Amino acid sequence: MKAKQLENQQYSIRILSLALLMFLMFVFSNSAFGQNVTVSGNIVDKSGEPLPGATIVVKGNETKGTQTDFDGNYSIELIDTTVTLVFRFLGHISKEIEVGSQTVINIVLEGDPESLDEVIVVGYGTQKKSDLTGAVSSVKGEDIKKFATSTAADGLQGNVAGLVVRRSSGNPRAGASINIRGFRSIGGNTPLIIIDGIQGNFDLLNPDDIESIEVLKDGAAAAIYGSLSANGVVLVTTKTGSKDGKLKIDYSSYYGVDQINNTLDFANTFQYLEMAKKIEASSPGSAPTYINDTFSTNTNWMDELFGNGSIQNNNLTVSGGTSDLNFLVSAGLNKRDGILKGESRKKQQVRAKVNGTKGRVTLGANIYYVQTDDNIFGSNLNRAYQLMPIIPVRDPSKDSGFGYISDDDFNGVPDHTNPIGEDAFNDNTRKERNLVTNFSGSIDIIEGLKLTGRVGIENANVSTYDRIRPHRVSNKREVEYHYVEEYRSEYLQTNYEGFLNYDNTFGKHTIGLLAGISKQDISLNWIGASVEGKKILDDGTEVSTGFLDSAFNTLNAGSDGIRNNYGSGWETARHSIYGRVNYSYDNRYFLQGTIRRDGSSRFGASNRYGVFPSVAAGWKISSEDFFDIDAINFLKLRTSWGRLGSESNLGAYDYAVNTVSGYRYPFGTNELQSLGITFRDFPNPSLQWETTVNINVGLDFGLLDNQLTGAINYYQRNTEDMIIPAIPPNSSGFNPIFTNGGDVENKGIEVELNYKNSSKEFKYDLGLVFAHNKNELTKVNKDTDTYTGDATTLDGSPANISKLGHPIGSFWLYQTDGIFQSQAEVDAHNVNGDLIQPLAAPGDIRFKDVNGDGQLNDDDLVYSGSGIPKVTLGLNLSGSYKGFDAYVQFYGAFGQKGYNTIRQNYEANDNYRNYLVSGLNTWTPTNTDTNIPRAVLGDPNQNSSKNSDRFLEDASYLRLRNVQFGYTLPSSITDNLNIGKMRFYISLQNLLTITDYSGIDPEIGGTLNAGSDFVSYPNIKTSLFGVQVNF
């Protein structure tokens, strides 16, 4: 179902806008005039060192420019000598020089550690950093690359205050989640990603292609993107070709070894059998017959499943051009073999970017292709952890060649599956092909007025293949028939942008105007099919069919078997108009106002459109005549207010009635049933936008000749009309209905500090980012006062519950009060003579009856903390001396709790699965000085299955995230090799984590399930060696 209202109303506007853009480009494309003049020179810093890569552009026409070479030399052709040239280099104060009659202009740029005059990217334009009124943080591409990864998001962690990146698994396929300024909703909290002006996918970016990243955190900075920006905006600018007329070749490569960062310590055979005997003693005659046998097998399944992995990465970039036409072509290969044997990912990327300027017209194209191939482990890790050490990995006596214990071998053996054997008979792969094509064009209509158009198309095709060959590696389950399943999906996103910018300065007044339209269409279609190589005869007998041997591995090979197919699709549309006004007076007082109107097909017709405004103001105090403090070089106060919208996690048609086909109904007396449909969802046409009001007050400063720079921000984010799933009665058979209800507040403070200094050849840089956030659910729906996630613990209930007055996804747990040491203590735990825990015995956990009613139920659950960090901290230290350089990064998160479900599952000494060593010191009448309850079959007191503070731990941590040492060969060597630069380095990632948390890793993700540790794939630490070469 397509949102025809939006498409039909706006289609003509889109076509007209694009046609006008192309017409204007054609009309003005040859409007260049005047005599060409060449201006050249050299750019150095205050110590006389050349600044390679410095940019020189014509003021008012940023597309006309060039760059310096390795020696700091430049040359630029001008058609008009009355222009002003702007000279810039990252980390230095820009200079503006009127050309006039000069043909040689040499420049010395003064250092400015935080680049307060640096021009950075903002929504639909650029601004000087010193003129910003919103909360914006910048990260250079070089800083992103310091952390070796195929996902650019990893490079942001610890570099931006208030931005949290979580990667709680070492799986090569695991993505990194990004969150800015806390969880503002129980729905989606992922920020908007804009790549070169077009909405894109962060995971498709090659980190080596990034020039810079800007993070828009408050309402004023992000509001220009309207309903897409409630979670913040990440603006990515990719590298472009050089403009100095020279061909440049950059090559980088690294190879590393991945190791398991933390492992689970399971019992060995002796320990396992001793524990099994303890359980048997609690219920004589119930134990498996094998527990009194002698076993030579002592399998450490963690060691068998995991080993060292590897990572290798290669990038090649070729770029060149002039100020009129430049290009960049890059290719990247990243391959990672996981620490889990059999897991791997291979990612290949190619990108081509071309920009051309003629007269007043600039055209550009940015095309990249990403190909990802995954091999997936064909078994379940959680099930693997349950395996007893008495089971061998391989057993020649079994037909499959893999070990398991059958009921014929021993009586009462727990159900188990050999994961290594299961993986050997399972071929599981995933392939993804992404093609992104972005085109842009702009024309300078008159001085200060520019028309820009952009078109972006992202196409993603995913295919999976799963083949299981007949085998038996389990005591219960035998796979007798071949099975093949294939899946295909196609995702298509198209974005259209057209906007006008007008910038002008008259006297002490500077004004900037923006007006534009935007259109987005998204569709996803998928189809899948499976076949099992068997058929059922008329007499009910199962027989094998198709798949004559392992060479027959396609769907059609089993076409005579049991077949299944499925598929569906959806489409959405969005249309927007937006505008912005910037005004400044005398470079001291700044005002900004934005407004955006969004329409989305995900809402009903009466609530389809939303309006999202923002206002901001800034005061550059240090520019006032009365301000005369030598130690403070720059001081600016700013404040902002903005209202942003969100669709949260709404599906394409959640506002409407959804039907499901495939059900058969009898009619009349006919035995045949007719195919029909059923309704599975209540409609909610009144569903409306989730909105977030942002308030921000910030202070930017530069001290000690701007060697110490930074920013302090206080923010408050209030989400209203949160989109939540309301659960209908189970008897209805309906899915949850989405409705508006509930408010969330986040408020906090952020600090970013940077100190840079140099002494002759020694340079160093200290960076600190700090954020404190408080999250609270401030209003609930009258019909739904709590919200829970999908993840459940051992007894099937959630440990995380969102309740009024507490953070989203808080822990509500039973409180423990030690262990009963005697039957007298059990009997004394009563109300009016009635036992509170009638099934308890000495050695069991004592639970608190919080409300004193004599029963243990949900009324006794107590708020026990939150999995959301209260404080996050990043510390970056770098320095260089002559050719040597070093970089160290620490990252920490503090104040959060972790619910260790791994302990809850494997310290559960109530069955005959494997056990964690930490749970072996069980209570016995002769071993009472322990916090581990007695071993007892079935756990009648729910020592482990009841969600309690017994498994809640402090998950605060400080991690030594990256240590890197490098050496750059001196020019005396590289010049003889015709090499511009060659650097070698070693890097150690995730080297050390300081924490009291006993789980696999304290970095636990999730929103509604924040802090609940269901992670079974350990995280990794990496040691690597790399080289970077420039020609």
CSV table of C-alpha atoms in Angstrom, one decimal, residues 631-799:
chain,number,residue,atom,x,y,z
A,631,ALA,CA,44.2,34.3,29.7
A,632,ILE,CA,40.9,33.9,27.9
A,633,ASN,CA,41.2,34.3,24.1
A,634,PHE,CA,37.7,33.1,23.2
A,635,LEU,CA,34.4,32.9,25.1
A,636,LYS,CA,31.0,32.4,23.7
A,637,LEU,CA,27.7,31.7,25.3
A,638,ARG,CA,24.9,30.0,23.4
A,639,THR,CA,21.5,28.6,24.0
A,640,SER,CA,18.9,26.8,22.0
A,641,TRP,CA,15.4,25.3,21.9
A,642,GLY,CA,14.0,22.9,19.4
A,643,ARG,CA,11.1,20.5,18.9
A,644,LEU,CA,11.9,17.4,16.9
A,645,GLY,CA,9.7,14.6,15.7
A,646,SER,CA,10.1,10.8,15.4
A,647,GLU,CA,8.3,7.8,13.9
A,648,SER,CA,10.1,5.7,16.5
A,649,ASN,CA,10.0,2.0,15.3
A,650,LEU,CA,6.7,2.2,13.4
A,651,GLY,CA,6.2,-0.2,10.6
A,652,ALA,CA,4.9,0.9,7.2
A,653,TYR,CA,1.2,0.2,8.1
A,654,ASP,CA,0.9,0.1,11.8
A,655,TYR,CA,-1.8,2.8,11.8
A,656,ALA,CA,-4.0,0.6,9.6
A,657,VAL,CA,-5.7,-2.8,9.7
A,658,ASN,CA,-3.2,-5.5,8.7
A,659,THR,CA,-4.4,-8.9,7.3
A,660,VAL,CA,-2.7,-12.2,7.1
A,661,SER,CA,-3.5,-14.7,4.4
A,662,GLY,CA,-3.0,-18.5,4.4
A,663,TYR,CA,-5.9,-19.5,6.7
A,664,ARG,CA,-8.6,-21.9,5.4
A,665,TYR,CA,-12.2,-21.7,6.4
A,666,PRO,CA,-15.1,-24.2,5.9
A,667,PHE,CA,-18.3,-22.9,4.3
A,668,GLY,CA,-21.6,-24.7,4.4
A,669,THR,CA,-21.5,-28.5,4.4
A,670,ASN,CA,-18.7,-28.8,1.9
A,671,GLU,CA,-15.7,-30.6,3.3
A,672,LEU,CA,-13.3,-28.5,1.2
A,673,GLN,CA,-12.0,-25.4,2.9
A,674,SER,CA,-11.5,-22.1,1.2
A,675,LEU,CA,-8.5,-19.9,1.5
A,676,GLY,CA,-9.1,-16.7,3.4
A,677,ILE,CA,-7.5,-14.0,5.5
A,678,THR,CA,-7.6,-12.9,9.1
A,679,PHE,CA,-7.1,-9.6,10.9
A,680,ARG,CA,-4.1,-9.6,13.2
A,681,ASP,CA,-3.9,-5.9,14.2
A,682,PHE,CA,-6.2,-3.2,15.6
A,683,PRO,CA,-6.1,0.0,13.5
A,684,ASN,CA,-5.1,3.3,15.1
A,685,PRO,CA,-5.6,6.1,12.6
A,686,SER,CA,-5.2,8.6,15.4
A,687,LEU,CA,-1.5,7.6,16.0
A,688,GLN,CA,0.6,10.7,15.8
A,689,TRP,CA,4.2,11.9,15.9
A,690,GLU,CA,6.4,11.2,18.9
A,691,THR,CA,8.0,14.6,19.7
A,692,THR,CA,11.1,15.6,21.7
A,693,VAL,CA,11.8,19.1,23.0
A,694,ASN,CA,15.4,19.9,23.4
A,695,ILE,CA,16.9,22.7,25.5
A,696,ASN,CA,20.6,23.4,25.5
A,697,VAL,CA,22.9,26.0,27.1
A,698,GLY,CA,26.5,25.9,26.2
A,699,LEU,CA,29.8,27.7,26.7
A,700,ASP,CA,32.7,27.6,24.2
A,701,PHE,CA,36.1,28.8,25.3
A,702,GLY,CA,39.8,29.1,24.4
A,703,LEU,CA,42.4,29.7,27.0
A,704,LEU,CA,46.2,30.3,27.1
A,705,ASP,CA,46.6,31.5,23.5
A,706,ASN,CA,43.9,28.9,22.5
A,707,GLN,CA,46.2,26.0,23.6
A,708,LEU,CA,43.3,24.9,25.9
A,709,THR,CA,40.0,24.9,24.2
A,710,GLY,CA,36.7,23.3,25.0
A,711,ALA,CA,32.9,23.4,25.4
A,712,ILE,CA,30.5,22.8,28.3
A,713,ASN,CA,26.9,21.9,27.5
A,714,TYR,CA,23.8,21.5,29.8
A,715,TYR,CA,20.9,19.8,28.0
A,716,GLN,CA,17.4,18.7,28.7
A,717,ARG,CA,15.5,16.4,26.3
A,718,ASN,CA,11.8,15.7,27.0
A,719,THR,CA,10.1,13.2,24.8
A,720,GLU,CA,6.3,13.5,24.6
A,721,ASP,CA,3.6,11.2,23.2
A,722,MET,CA,6.0,8.3,23.1
A,723,ILE,CA,5.0,5.7,20.6
A,724,ILE,CA,4.5,2.5,22.6
A,725,PRO,CA,3.0,-1.0,21.9
A,726,ALA,CA,-0.1,-1.6,24.0
A,727,ILE,CA,-0.7,-5.3,24.6
A,728,PRO,CA,-4.3,-6.4,23.9
A,729,PRO,CA,-5.9,-9.3,25.9
A,730,ASN,CA,-4.3,-12.7,24.9
A,731,SER,CA,-7.8,-14.0,24.1
A,732,SER,CA,-8.1,-11.5,21.3
A,733,GLY,CA,-5.4,-13.1,19.2
A,734,PHE,CA,-4.3,-9.6,18.0
A,735,ASN,CA,-0.8,-8.2,17.9
A,736,PRO,CA,0.2,-5.2,20.0
A,737,ILE,CA,-1.3,-2.0,18.9
A,738,PHE,CA,0.9,1.1,18.6
A,739,THR,CA,-0.4,4.2,20.5
A,740,ASN,CA,0.9,7.4,22.0
A,741,GLY,CA,1.5,7.3,25.7
A,742,GLY,CA,4.4,8.1,28.0
A,743,ASP,CA,7.0,10.8,28.4
A,744,VAL,CA,10.8,10.4,29.0
A,745,GLU,CA,13.2,13.0,30.3
A,746,ASN,CA,17.0,13.0,29.7
A,747,LYS,CA,19.1,15.7,31.2
A,748,GLY,CA,22.8,16.0,31.7
A,749,ILE,CA,26.0,17.9,31.3
A,750,GLU,CA,28.8,17.4,28.7
A,751,VAL,CA,32.4,18.6,28.8
A,752,GLU,CA,34.9,18.5,25.9
A,753,LEU,CA,38.5,19.7,26.6
A,754,ASN,CA,41.5,19.7,24.3
A,755,TYR,CA,45.0,20.9,25.1
A,756,LYS,CA,47.7,21.1,22.4
A,757,ASN,CA,51.3,22.3,22.8
A,758,SER,CA,54.7,21.9,21.1
A,759,SER,CA,58.3,22.4,22.0
A,760,LYS,CA,60.6,22.4,19.0
A,761,GLU,CA,60.1,18.9,17.6
A,762,PHE,CA,58.0,17.5,20.4
A,763,LYS,CA,54.2,17.9,20.0
A,764,TYR,CA,51.5,16.6,22.2
A,765,ASP,CA,47.7,16.6,22.5
A,766,LEU,CA,45.5,15.8,25.4
A,767,GLY,CA,41.7,15.4,24.9
A,768,LEU,CA,39.0,14.7,27.4
A,769,VAL,CA,35.3,14.1,26.8
A,770,PHE,CA,32.9,13.7,29.8
A,771,ALA,CA,29.2,13.2,30.0
A,772,HIS,CA,26.7,12.7,32.8
A,773,ASN,CA,23.1,11.7,31.9
A,774,LYS,CA,20.0,11.1,34.0
A,775,ASN,CA,17.2,9.2,32.3
A,776,GLU,CA,13.6,9.0,33.7
A,777,LEU,CA,10.2,7.8,32.6
A,778,THR,CA,8.1,10.8,33.6
A,779,LYS,CA,4.7,9.8,32.4
A,780,VAL,CA,2.9,6.6,31.5
A,781,ASN,CA,-0.1,5.6,29.6
A,782,LYS,CA,-3.1,5.2,31.8
A,783,ASP,CA,-3.7,1.7,30.4
A,784,THR,CA,-0.1,0.6,30.4
A,785,ASP,CA,2.0,1.6,33.4
A,786,THR,CA,5.0,-0.6,32.7
A,787,TYR,CA,6.9,-1.5,29.5
A,788,THR,CA,9.1,-4.5,29.1
A,789,GLY,CA,11.4,-5.8,26.4
A,790,ASP,CA,11.3,-9.1,24.5
A,791,ALA,CA,14.3,-10.7,26.3
A,792,THR,CA,13.4,-12.9,29.3
A,793,THR,CA,15.5,-14.7,31.9
A,794,LEU,CA,15.5,-18.2,33.2
A,795,ASP,CA,11.9,-18.3,34.5
A,796,GLY,CA,10.6,-16.6,31.4
A,797,SER,CA,10.1,-13.2,33.0
A,798,PRO,CA,12.0,-9.9,32.2
A,799,ALA,CA,14.5,-8.5,34.6
